[in-house]
Structure formats: structure tokens, C-alpha cells
mmCIF file of C-alpha atoms and ligand atoms in Angstrom:
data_model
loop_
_atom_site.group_PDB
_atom_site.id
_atom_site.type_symbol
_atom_site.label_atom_id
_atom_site.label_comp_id
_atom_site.label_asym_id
_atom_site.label_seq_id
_atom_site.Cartn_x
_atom_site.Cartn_y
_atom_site.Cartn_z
ATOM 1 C CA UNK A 1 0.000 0.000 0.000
ATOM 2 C CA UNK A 2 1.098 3.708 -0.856
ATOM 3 C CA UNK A 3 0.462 6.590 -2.290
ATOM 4 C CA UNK A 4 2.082 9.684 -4.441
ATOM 5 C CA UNK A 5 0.965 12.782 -3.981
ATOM 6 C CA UNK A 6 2.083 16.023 -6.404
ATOM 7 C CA UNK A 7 2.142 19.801 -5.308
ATOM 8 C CA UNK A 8 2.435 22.398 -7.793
ATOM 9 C CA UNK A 9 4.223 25.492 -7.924
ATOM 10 C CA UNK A 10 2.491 28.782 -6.636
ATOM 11 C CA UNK A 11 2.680 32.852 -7.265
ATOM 12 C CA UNK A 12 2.765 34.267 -3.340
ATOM 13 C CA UNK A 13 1.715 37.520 -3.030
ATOM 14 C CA UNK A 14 0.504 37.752 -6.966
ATOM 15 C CA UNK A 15 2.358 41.549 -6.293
ATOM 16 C CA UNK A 16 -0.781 42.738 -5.382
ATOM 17 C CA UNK A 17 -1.581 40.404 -2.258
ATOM 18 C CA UNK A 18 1.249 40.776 0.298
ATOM 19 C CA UNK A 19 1.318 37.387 2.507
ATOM 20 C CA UNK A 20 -2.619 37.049 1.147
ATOM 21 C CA UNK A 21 -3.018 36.013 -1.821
ATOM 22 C CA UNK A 22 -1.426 33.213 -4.062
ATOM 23 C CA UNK A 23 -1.932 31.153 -7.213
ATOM 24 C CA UNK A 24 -1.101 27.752 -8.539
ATOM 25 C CA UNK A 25 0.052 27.155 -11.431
ATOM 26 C CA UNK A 26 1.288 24.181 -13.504
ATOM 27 C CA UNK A 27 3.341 24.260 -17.318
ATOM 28 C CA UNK A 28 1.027 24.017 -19.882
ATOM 29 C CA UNK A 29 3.286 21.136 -21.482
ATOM 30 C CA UNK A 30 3.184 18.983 -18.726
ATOM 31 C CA UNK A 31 5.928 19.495 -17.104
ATOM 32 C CA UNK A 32 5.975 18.428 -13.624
ATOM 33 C CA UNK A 33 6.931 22.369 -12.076
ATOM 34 C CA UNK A 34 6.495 20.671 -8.064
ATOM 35 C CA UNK A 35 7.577 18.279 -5.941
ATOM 36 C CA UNK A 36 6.189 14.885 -5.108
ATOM 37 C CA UNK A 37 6.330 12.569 -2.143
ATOM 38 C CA UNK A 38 5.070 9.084 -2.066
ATOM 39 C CA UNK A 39 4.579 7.457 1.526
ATOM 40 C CA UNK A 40 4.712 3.621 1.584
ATOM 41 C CA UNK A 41 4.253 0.790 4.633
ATOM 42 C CA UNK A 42 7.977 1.171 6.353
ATOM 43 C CA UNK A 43 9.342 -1.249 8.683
ATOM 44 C CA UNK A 44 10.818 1.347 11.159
ATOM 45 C CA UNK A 45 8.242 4.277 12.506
ATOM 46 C CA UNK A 46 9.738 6.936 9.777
ATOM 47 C CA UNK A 47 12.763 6.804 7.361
ATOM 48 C CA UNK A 48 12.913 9.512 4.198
ATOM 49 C CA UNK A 49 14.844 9.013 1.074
ATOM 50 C CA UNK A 50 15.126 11.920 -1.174
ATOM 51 C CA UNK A 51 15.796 11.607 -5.478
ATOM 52 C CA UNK A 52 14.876 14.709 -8.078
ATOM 53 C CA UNK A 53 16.646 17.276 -9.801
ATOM 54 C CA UNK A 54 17.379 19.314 -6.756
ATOM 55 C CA UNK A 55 17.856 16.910 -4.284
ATOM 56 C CA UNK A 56 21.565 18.426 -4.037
ATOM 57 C CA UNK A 57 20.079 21.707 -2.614
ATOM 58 C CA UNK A 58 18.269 19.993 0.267
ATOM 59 C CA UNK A 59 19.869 19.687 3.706
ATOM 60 C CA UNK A 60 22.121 16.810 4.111
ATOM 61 C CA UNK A 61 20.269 15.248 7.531
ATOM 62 C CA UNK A 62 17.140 14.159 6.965
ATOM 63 C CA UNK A 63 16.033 15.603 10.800
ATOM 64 C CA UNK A 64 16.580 19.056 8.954
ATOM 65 C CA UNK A 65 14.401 18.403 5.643
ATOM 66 C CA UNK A 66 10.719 20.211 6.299
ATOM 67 C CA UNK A 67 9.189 16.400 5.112
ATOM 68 C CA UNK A 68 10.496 15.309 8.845
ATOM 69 C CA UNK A 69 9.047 18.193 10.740
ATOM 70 C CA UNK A 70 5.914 17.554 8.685
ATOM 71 C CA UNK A 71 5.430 13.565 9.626
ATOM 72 C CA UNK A 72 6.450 14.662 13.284
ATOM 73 C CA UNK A 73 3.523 17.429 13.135
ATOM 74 C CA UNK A 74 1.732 15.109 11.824
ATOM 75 C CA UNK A 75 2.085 12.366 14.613
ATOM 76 C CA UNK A 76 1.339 15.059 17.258
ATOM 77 C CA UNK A 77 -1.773 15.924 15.773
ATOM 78 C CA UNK A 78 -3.091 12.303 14.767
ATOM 79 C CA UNK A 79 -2.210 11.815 18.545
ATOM 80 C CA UNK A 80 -4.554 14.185 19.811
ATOM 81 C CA UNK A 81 -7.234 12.685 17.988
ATOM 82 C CA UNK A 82 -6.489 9.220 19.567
ATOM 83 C CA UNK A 83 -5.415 7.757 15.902
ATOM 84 C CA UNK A 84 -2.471 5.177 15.655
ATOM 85 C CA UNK A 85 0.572 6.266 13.684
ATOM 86 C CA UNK A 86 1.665 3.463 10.845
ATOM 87 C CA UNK A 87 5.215 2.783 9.869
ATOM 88 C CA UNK A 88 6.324 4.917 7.059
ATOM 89 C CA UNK A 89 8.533 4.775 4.166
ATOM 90 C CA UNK A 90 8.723 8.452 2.877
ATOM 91 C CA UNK A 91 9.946 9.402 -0.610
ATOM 92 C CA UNK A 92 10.444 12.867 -1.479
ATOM 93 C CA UNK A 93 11.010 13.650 -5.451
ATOM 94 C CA UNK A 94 12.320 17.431 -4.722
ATOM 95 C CA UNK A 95 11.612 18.740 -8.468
ATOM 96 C CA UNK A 96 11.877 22.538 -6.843
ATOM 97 C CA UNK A 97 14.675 24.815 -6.639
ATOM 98 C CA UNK A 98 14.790 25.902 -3.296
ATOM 99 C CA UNK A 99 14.812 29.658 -2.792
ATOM 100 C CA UNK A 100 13.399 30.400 -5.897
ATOM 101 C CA UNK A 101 9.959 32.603 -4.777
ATOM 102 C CA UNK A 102 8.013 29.125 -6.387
ATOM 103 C CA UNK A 103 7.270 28.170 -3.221
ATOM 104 C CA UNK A 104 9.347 25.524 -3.235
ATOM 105 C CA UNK A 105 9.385 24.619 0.615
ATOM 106 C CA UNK A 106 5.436 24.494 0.237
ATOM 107 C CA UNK A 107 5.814 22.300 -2.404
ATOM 108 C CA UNK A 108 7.360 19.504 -0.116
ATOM 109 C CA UNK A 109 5.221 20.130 2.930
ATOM 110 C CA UNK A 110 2.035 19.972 0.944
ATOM 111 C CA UNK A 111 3.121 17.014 -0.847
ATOM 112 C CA UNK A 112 4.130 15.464 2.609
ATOM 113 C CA UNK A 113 1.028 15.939 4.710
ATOM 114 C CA UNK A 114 -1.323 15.773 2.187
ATOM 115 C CA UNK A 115 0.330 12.087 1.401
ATOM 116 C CA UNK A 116 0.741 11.016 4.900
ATOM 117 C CA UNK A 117 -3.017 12.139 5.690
ATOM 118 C CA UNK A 118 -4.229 10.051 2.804
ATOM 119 C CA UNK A 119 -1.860 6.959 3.934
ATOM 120 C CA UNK A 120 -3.613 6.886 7.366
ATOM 121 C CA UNK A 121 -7.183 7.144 5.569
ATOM 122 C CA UNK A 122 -7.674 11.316 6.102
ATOM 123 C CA UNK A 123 -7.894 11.731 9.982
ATOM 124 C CA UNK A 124 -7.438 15.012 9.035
ATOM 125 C CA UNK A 125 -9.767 17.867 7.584
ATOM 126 C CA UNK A 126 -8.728 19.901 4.769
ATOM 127 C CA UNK A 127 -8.534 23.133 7.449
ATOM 128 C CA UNK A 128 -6.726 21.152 9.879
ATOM 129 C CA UNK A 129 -4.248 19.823 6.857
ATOM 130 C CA UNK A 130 -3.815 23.434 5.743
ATOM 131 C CA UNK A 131 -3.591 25.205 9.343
ATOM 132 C CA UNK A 132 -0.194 22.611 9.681
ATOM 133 C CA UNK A 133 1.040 23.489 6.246
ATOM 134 C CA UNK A 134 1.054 27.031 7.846
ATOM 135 C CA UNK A 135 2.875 25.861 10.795
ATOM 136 C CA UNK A 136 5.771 24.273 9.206
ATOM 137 C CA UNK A 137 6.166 27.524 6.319
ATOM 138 C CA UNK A 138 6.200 29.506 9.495
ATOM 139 C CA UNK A 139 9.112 27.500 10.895
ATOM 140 C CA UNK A 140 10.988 27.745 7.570
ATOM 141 C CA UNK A 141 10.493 31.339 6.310
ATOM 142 C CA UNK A 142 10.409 32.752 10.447
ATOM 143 C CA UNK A 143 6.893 33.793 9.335
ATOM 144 C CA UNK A 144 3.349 33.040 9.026
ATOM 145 C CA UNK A 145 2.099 33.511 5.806
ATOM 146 C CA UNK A 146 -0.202 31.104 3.594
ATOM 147 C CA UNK A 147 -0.135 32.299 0.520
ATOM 148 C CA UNK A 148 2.169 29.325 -0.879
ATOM 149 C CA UNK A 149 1.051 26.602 0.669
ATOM 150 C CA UNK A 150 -2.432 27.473 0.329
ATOM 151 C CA UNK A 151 -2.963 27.437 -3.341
ATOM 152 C CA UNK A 152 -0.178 24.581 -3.731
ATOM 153 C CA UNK A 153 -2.911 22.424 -1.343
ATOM 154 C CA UNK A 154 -6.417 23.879 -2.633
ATOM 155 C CA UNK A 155 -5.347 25.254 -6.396
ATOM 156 C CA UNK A 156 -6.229 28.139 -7.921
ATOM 157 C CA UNK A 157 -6.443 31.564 -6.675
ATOM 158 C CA UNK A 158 -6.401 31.840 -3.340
ATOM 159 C CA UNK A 159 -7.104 34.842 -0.540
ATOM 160 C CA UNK A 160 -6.404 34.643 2.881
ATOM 161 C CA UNK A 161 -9.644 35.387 5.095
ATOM 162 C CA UNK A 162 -8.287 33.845 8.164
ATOM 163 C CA UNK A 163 -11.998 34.991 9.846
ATOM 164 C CA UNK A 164 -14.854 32.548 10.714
ATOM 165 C CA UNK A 165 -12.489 29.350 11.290
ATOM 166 C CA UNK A 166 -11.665 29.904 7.435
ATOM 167 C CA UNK A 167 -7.974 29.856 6.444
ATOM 168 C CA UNK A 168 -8.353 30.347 2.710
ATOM 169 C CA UNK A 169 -10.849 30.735 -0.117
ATOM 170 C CA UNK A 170 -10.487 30.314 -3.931
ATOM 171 C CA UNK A 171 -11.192 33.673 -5.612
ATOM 172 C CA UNK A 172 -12.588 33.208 -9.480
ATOM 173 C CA UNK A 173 -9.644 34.322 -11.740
ATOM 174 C CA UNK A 174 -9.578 34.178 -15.231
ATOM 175 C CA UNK A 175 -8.060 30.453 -16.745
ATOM 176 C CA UNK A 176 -7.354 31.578 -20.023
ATOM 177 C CA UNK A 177 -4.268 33.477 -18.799
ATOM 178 C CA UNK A 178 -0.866 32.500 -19.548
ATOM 179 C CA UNK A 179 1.640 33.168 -16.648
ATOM 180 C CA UNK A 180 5.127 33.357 -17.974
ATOM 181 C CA UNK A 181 7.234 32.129 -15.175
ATOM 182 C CA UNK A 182 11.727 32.674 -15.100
ATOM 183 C CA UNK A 183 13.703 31.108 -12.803
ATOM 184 C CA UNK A 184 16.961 32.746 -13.068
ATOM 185 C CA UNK A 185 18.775 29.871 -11.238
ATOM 186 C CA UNK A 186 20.092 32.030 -8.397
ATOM 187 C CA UNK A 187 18.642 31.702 -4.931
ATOM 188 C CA UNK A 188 17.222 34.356 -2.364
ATOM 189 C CA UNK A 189 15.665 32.895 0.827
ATOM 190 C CA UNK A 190 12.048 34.323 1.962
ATOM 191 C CA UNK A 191 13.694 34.748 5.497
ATOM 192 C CA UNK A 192 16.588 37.372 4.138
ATOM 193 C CA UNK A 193 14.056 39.098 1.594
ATOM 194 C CA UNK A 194 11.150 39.358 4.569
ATOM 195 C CA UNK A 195 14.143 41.000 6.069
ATOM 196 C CA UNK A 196 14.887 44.290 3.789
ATOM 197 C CA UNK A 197 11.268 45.318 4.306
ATOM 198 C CA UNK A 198 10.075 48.087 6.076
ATOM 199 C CA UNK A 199 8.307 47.433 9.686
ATOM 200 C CA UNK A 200 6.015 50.992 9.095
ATOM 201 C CA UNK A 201 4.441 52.287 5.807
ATOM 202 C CA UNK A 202 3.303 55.456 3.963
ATOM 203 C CA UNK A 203 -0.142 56.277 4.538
ATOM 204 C CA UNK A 204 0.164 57.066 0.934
ATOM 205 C CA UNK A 205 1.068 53.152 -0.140
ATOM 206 C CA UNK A 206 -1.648 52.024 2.217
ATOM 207 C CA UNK A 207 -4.192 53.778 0.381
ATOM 208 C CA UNK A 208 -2.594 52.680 -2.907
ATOM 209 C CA UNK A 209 -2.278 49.051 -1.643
ATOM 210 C CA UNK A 210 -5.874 49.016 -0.367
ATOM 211 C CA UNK A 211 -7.383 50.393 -3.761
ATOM 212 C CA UNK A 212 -5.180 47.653 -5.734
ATOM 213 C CA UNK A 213 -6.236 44.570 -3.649
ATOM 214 C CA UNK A 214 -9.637 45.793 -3.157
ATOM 215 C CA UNK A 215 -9.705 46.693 -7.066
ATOM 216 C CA UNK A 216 -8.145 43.079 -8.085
ATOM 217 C CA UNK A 217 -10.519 41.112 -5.923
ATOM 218 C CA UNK A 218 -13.586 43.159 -7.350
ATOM 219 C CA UNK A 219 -12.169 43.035 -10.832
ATOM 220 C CA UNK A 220 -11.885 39.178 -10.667
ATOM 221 C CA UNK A 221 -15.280 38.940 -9.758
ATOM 222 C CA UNK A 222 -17.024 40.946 -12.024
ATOM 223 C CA UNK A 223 -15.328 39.983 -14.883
ATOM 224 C CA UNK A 224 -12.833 42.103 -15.939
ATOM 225 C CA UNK A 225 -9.406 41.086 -17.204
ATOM 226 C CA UNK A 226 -7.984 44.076 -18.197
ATOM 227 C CA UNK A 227 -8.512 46.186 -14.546
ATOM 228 C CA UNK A 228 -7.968 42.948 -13.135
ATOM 229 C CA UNK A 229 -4.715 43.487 -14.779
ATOM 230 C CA UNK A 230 -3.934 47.277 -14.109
ATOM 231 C CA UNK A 231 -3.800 46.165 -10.522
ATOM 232 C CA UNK A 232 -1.461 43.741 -10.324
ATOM 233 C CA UNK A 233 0.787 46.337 -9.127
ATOM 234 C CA UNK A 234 3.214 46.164 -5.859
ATOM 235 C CA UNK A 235 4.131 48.958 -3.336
ATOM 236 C CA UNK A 236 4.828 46.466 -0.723
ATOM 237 C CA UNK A 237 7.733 44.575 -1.431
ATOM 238 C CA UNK A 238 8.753 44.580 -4.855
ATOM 239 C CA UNK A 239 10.142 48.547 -4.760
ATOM 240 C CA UNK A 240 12.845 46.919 -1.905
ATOM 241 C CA UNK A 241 12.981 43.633 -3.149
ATOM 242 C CA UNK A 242 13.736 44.443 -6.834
ATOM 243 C CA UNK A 243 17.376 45.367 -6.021
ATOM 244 C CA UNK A 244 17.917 41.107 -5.208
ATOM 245 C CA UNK A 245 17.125 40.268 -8.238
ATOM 246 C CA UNK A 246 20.020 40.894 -11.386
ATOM 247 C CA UNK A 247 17.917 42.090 -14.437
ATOM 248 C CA UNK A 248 14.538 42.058 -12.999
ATOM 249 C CA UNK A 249 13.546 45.562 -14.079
ATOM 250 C CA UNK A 250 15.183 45.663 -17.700
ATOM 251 C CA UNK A 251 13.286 42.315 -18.115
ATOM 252 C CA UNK A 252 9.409 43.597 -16.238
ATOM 253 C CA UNK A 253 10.286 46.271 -18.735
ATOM 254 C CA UNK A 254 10.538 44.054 -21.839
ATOM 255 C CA UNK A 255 7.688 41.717 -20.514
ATOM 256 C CA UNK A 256 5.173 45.031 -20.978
ATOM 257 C CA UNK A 257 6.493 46.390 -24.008
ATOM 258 C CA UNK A 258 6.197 42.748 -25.609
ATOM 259 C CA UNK A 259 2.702 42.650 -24.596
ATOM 260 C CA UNK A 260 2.428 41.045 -21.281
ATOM 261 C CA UNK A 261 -0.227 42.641 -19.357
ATOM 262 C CA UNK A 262 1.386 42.158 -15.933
ATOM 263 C CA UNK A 263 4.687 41.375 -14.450
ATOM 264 C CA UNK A 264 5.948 41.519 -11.117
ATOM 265 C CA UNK A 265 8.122 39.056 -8.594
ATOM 266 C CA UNK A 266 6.744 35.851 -7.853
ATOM 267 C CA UNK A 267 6.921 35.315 -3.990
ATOM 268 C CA UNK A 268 10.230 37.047 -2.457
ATOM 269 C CA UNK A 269 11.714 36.301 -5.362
ATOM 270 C CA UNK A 270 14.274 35.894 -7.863
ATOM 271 C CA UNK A 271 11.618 33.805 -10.020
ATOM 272 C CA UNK A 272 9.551 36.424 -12.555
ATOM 273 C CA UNK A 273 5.798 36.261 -13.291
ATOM 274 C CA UNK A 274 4.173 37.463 -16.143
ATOM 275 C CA UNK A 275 0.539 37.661 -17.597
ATOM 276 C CA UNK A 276 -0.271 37.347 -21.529
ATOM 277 C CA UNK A 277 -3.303 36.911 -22.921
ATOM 278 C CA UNK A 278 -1.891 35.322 -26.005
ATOM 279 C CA UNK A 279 0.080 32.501 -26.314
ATOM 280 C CA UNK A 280 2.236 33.606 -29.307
ATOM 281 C CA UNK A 281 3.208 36.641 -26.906
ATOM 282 C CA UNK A 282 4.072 34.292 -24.170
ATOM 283 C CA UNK A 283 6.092 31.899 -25.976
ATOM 284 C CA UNK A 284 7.809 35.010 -27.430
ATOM 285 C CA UNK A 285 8.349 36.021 -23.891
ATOM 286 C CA UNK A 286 9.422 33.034 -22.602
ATOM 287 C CA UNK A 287 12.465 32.771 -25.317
ATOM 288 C CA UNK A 288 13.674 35.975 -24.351
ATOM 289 C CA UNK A 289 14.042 35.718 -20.987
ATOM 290 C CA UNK A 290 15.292 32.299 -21.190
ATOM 291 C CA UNK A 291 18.156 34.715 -23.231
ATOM 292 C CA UNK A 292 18.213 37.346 -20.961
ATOM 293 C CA UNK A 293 16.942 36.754 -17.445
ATOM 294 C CA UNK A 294 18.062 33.335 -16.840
ATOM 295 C CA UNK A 295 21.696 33.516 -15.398
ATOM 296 C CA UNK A 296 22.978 30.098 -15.012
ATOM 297 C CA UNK A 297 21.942 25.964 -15.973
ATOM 298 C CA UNK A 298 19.777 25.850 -13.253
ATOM 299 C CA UNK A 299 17.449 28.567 -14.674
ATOM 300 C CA UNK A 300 14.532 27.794 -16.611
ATOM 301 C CA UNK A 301 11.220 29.331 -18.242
ATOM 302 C CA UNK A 302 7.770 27.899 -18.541
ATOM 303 C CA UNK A 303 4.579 28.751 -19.907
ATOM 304 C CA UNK A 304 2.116 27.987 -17.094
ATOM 305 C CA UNK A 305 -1.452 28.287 -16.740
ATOM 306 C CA UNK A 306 -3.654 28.120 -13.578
ATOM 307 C CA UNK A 307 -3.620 24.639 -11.719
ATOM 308 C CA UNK A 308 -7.001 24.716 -10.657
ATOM 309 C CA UNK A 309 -6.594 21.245 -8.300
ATOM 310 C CA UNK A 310 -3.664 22.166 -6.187
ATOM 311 C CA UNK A 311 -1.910 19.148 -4.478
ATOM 312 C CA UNK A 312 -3.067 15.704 -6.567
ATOM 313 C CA UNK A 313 -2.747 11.401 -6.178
ATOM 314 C CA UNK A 314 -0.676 11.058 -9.027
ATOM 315 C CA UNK A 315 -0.874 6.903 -8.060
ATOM 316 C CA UNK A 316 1.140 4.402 -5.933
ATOM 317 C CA UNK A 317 4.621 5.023 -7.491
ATOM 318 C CA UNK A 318 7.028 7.446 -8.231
HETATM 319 N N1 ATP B 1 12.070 19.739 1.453
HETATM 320 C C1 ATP B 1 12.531 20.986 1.444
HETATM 321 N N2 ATP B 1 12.281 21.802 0.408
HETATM 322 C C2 ATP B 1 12.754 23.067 0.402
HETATM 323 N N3 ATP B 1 13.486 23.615 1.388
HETATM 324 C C3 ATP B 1 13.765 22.830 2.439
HETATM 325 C C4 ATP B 1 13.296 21.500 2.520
HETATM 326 N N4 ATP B 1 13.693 20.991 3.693
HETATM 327 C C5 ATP B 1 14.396 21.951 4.324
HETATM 328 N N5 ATP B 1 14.471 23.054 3.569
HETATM 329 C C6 ATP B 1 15.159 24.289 3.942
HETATM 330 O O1 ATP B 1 14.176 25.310 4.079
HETATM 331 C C7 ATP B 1 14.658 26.548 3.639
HETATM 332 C C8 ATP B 1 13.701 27.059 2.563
HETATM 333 O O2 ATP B 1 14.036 28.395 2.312
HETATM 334 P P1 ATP B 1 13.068 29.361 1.550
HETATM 335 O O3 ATP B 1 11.793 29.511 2.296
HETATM 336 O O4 ATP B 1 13.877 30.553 1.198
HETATM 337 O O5 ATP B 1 12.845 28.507 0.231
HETATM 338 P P2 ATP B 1 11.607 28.328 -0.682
HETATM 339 O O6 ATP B 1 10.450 27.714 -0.037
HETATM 340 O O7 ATP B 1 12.156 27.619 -1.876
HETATM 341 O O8 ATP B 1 11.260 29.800 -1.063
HETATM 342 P P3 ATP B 1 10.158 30.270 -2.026
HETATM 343 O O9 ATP B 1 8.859 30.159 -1.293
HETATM 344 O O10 ATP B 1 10.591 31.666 -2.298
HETATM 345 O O11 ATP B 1 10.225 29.388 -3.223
HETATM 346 C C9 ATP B 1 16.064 26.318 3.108
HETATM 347 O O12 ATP B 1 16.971 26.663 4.109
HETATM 348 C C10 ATP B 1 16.106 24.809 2.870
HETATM 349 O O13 ATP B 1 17.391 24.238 3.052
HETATM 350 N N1 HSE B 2 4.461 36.311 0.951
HETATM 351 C C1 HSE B 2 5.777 35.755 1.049
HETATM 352 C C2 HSE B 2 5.957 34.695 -0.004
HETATM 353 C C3 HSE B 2 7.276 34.005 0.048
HETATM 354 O O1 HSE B 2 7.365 33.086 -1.043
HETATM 355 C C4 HSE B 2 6.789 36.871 0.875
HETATM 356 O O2 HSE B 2 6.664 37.624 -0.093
HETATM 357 O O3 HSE B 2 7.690 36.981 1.704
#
């Protein structure tokens, strides 16, 4: 008996959602742009082995790869409910480049506990799930924010309510966007860019911030791509975070004169979104930032659209 379990990529912030809004999204070629994690019957309580593309990045002690924290948060909580923890085999394909504002550390804890819930027959609800996916980003950024794992677990667009006993809720957004995505190889972890910020704001960007969120959110619901657009605009983190991140304005430049209708840092960075309407434009785009924003091997572009499921079984095997 086991199970595989996929988490996809994810936008946070979406520029115009600071630590409240975040989107899924998955290649439009099938590329597999997340990480997986099967859990199988083990014969000791827990062992992890770890394969994929960037399993060089990861820490070299398992005790110190998120996947452990999440089976021990897991325990603790299946405890409290009076269930009995099974022997585990844990596999964890780490497709994700770590640092690389694609939520990459969500990827692996979504992939872990929604695996390990499913293994033990889902003592867990889907808030419960999601309130510990928050738990272990917390312990691996230094902060609390949900707008990775959230949309990696549920899919789509996501906004943070946190009101009501409600952690998250899918916002309609428009699926016939293309989201340009560069990875320019190098890394900048959410912990040093959370750092740079500001603690105290402009009353001025308040405002601004306020009419943007409040604009998108209203723009996505009534229908209207193009204002939906025009908002995806940050005052919160990408005016300090921009200076991380070799190229980024010559290339959110480019993006908008070559027809992109947004552009703007995915996460804390140094990955770049942006949003065409047309997929000539975006393959267009995607070639010349492959050219000119990706710095090293490691980089990559992909053509992405919405991933409307989030985390998925992908079967029994890796
Ligand atoms: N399975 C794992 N996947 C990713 N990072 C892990 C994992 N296990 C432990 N880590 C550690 O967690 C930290 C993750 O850092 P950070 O939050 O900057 O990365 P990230 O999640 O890739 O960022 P982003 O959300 O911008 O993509 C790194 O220090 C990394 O070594
Ligand atoms: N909202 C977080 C996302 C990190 O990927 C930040 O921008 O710091």
C-alpha cells in the first residue's frame, strides 16, 4: 500500500496580495513544475529518502528536511485525535529549486502531509491539513504567511480570510491566462528578503495598496481582465525587493512592451511572473528571458497556466 501525492508550484503575493493572496500554477506542457512525495508501509516508525533534480540543494540530515518536521507534526496531531501512527517509508522527489519565490518549501510540505493524511485514511480535515502546512512555512520562512502553501494544497487563486475558522478561499480568476514564469537559477531565501522590508508604511502606499487589492478582488469577480490586470501592481515589497534580483527591471520592462499585461516578482523572489493573454506573446516572452533573465543551468522558463486542483494522487509510485 502507498500513495504519491504532487504539489504544484504557486505565485505568493501575486504583487498585489502581500502574505494574502497566491496562485497555482502548472506548465502548460506537462511538465511536472512541483515536488512529489510518495509514503509507503515502512518497517521502522519513519525513514525519508530523497531523489529529483534538486535533491543536491536539500539539507544533508534528513532531521533538517521540512518532510520530517511535517510527519512529526503530523504524529502530534493524529495523537490528539487518539489515531495510531503506521510505519512509514517516505519518498520525497524534490523537483523545486529551493529559494526560488516558487514556493518551493510548500511544495514539499504539501506534498508530505497531504500524502501522509491520505496513507492513514484522512484523519485530518482539509482546514486542519492546511492550518499545519502554515505551521511548518512559518518554521521555515520565520513567518506566518499562507499564501504558498495554500494554493499549492487547494489550487487556484487563493485569498487569505483567516476569519470565521476559514484559512483560505479560492477567488474566481480568469483560466485563459498565460503566466510566464523565469527562474533565473540564483537563490534568495524568503527569510533574508522578509528581512529588507520596512516594519512601518506610507499612509500614501496604504491607500494605494488598499485600492489595488480591493480593485483586483472586485475586478476578478465581475469579470474584468484588463482592470484585473492594471492592478497587479506592488508597493509592498517589490520597490525593496527588486534590487535582489540581477535584471529584474530591464526584463518587467521588456515583458510590458512585448505585450504582457502584468509582471511583477513571484513570492520574495528571484523567479519572474508574467501575464499574456496570447500565447504567441508568451512563448515570445518566454524565449527571451530564457536569453536574458536566466543567469545560469539551473534557470529555466515555462509557460504555465492556472492549476485549478492544487496538491493531486498522481498513483502508488514514483
Ligand atoms: N524539502 C525541502 N524543500 C525546500 N526547502 C527545504 C526543505 N527541507 C528543508 N528546507 C530548507 O528550508 C529553507 C527554505 O528556504 P526558503 O523559504 O527561502 O525557500 P523556498 O520555499 O524555496 O522559497 P520560495 O517560497 O521563495 O520558493 C532552506 O533553508 C532549505 O534548506
Ligand atoms: N508572501 C511571502 C511569499 C514568500 O514566497 C513573501 O513575499 O515573503
Amino acid at each position: 500500500m502507498s500513495v504519491v501525492v504532487y504539489a504544484p508550484a504557486s505565485i505568493g503575493n501575486v504583487s498585489v496580495g502581500f502574505d494574502v493572496l497566491g496562485a497555482a500554477v502548472s506548465p502548460i506542457d506537462g511538465t511536472l513544475l512541483g515536488d512529489r512525495v510518495k509514503v509507503a508501509a515502512g518497517q521502522t516508525s519513519f525513514s525519508l529518502q530523497c531523489v529529483g533534480a534538486f535533491v543536491d540543494k536539500l539539507p544533508q540530515q534528513a532531521e533538517e528536511n521540512i518532510v520530517y518536521r511535517c510527519w512529526q507534526v503530523f504524529a502530534r496531531e493524529l495523537d490528539k485525535k487518539g489515531g495510531a501512527l503506521l510505519p512509514v517509508d517516505v519518498t520525497l522527489e524534490k523537483n523545486m529549486p529551493i529559494g526560488s519565490g516558487l514556493g518551493s518549501s510548500a511544495c514539499s510540505i504539501v506534498a508530505a502531509l497531504d500524502a501522509l493524511n491520505r496513507f492513514h485514511d484522512q484523519p485530518l480535515n482539509e482546514t486542519e491539513l492546511l492550518a499545519l502546512m502554515g505551521e511548518m512555512e512559518g518554521e521555515i520562512s520565520g513567518s506566518l504567511h499562507y499564501d504558498n502553501v495554500a494554493p499549492c494544497f487547494l489550487g487556484g487563486l487563493q485569498f487569505m480570510v483567516e476569519e470565521l475558522g476559514i484559512i483560505s478561499q479560492k477567488v474566481p480568476c480568469f483560466d485563459d491566462w498565460y503566466w510566464v514564469m523565469a527562474y533565473p537559477g540564483i537563490k534568495v531565501p524568503t527569510a533574508e528578503a522578509r528581512a529588507i522590508l520596512p516594519a512601518q508604511y506610507r499612509r500614501q502606499d496604504v491607500i494605494t495598496h488598499g485600492r489595488h487589492l480591493g480593485g483586483f478582488i472586485h475586478a476578478c469577480h465581475s469579470n474584468q481582465p484588463l482592470l484585473a490586470a492594471k492592478m497587479i501592481k506592488d508597493v509592498v515589497a517589490e520597490p525593496y525587493r527588486e534590487k535582489l534580483l540581477p535584471g529584474f527591471v530591464q526584463a518587467r520592462q521588456h515583458a510590458l512592451d512585448a505585450g504582457a499585461i502584468a509582471s511583477g516578482i513571484s513570492g520574495s523572489g528571484p523567479t519572474m511572473f508574467s501575464v499574456c493573454t496570447d500565447l504567441e506573446v508568451a512563448k515570445r516572452l518566454a524565449r527571451w528571458l530564457e536569453e536574458h533573465y536566466v543567469q545560469n543551468d539551473e534557470g529555466f522558463v515555462h509557460v504555465c497556466r492556472l492549476d485549478n486542483l492544487g496538491a493531486k494522487v498522481t498513483g502508488s509510485e514514483l
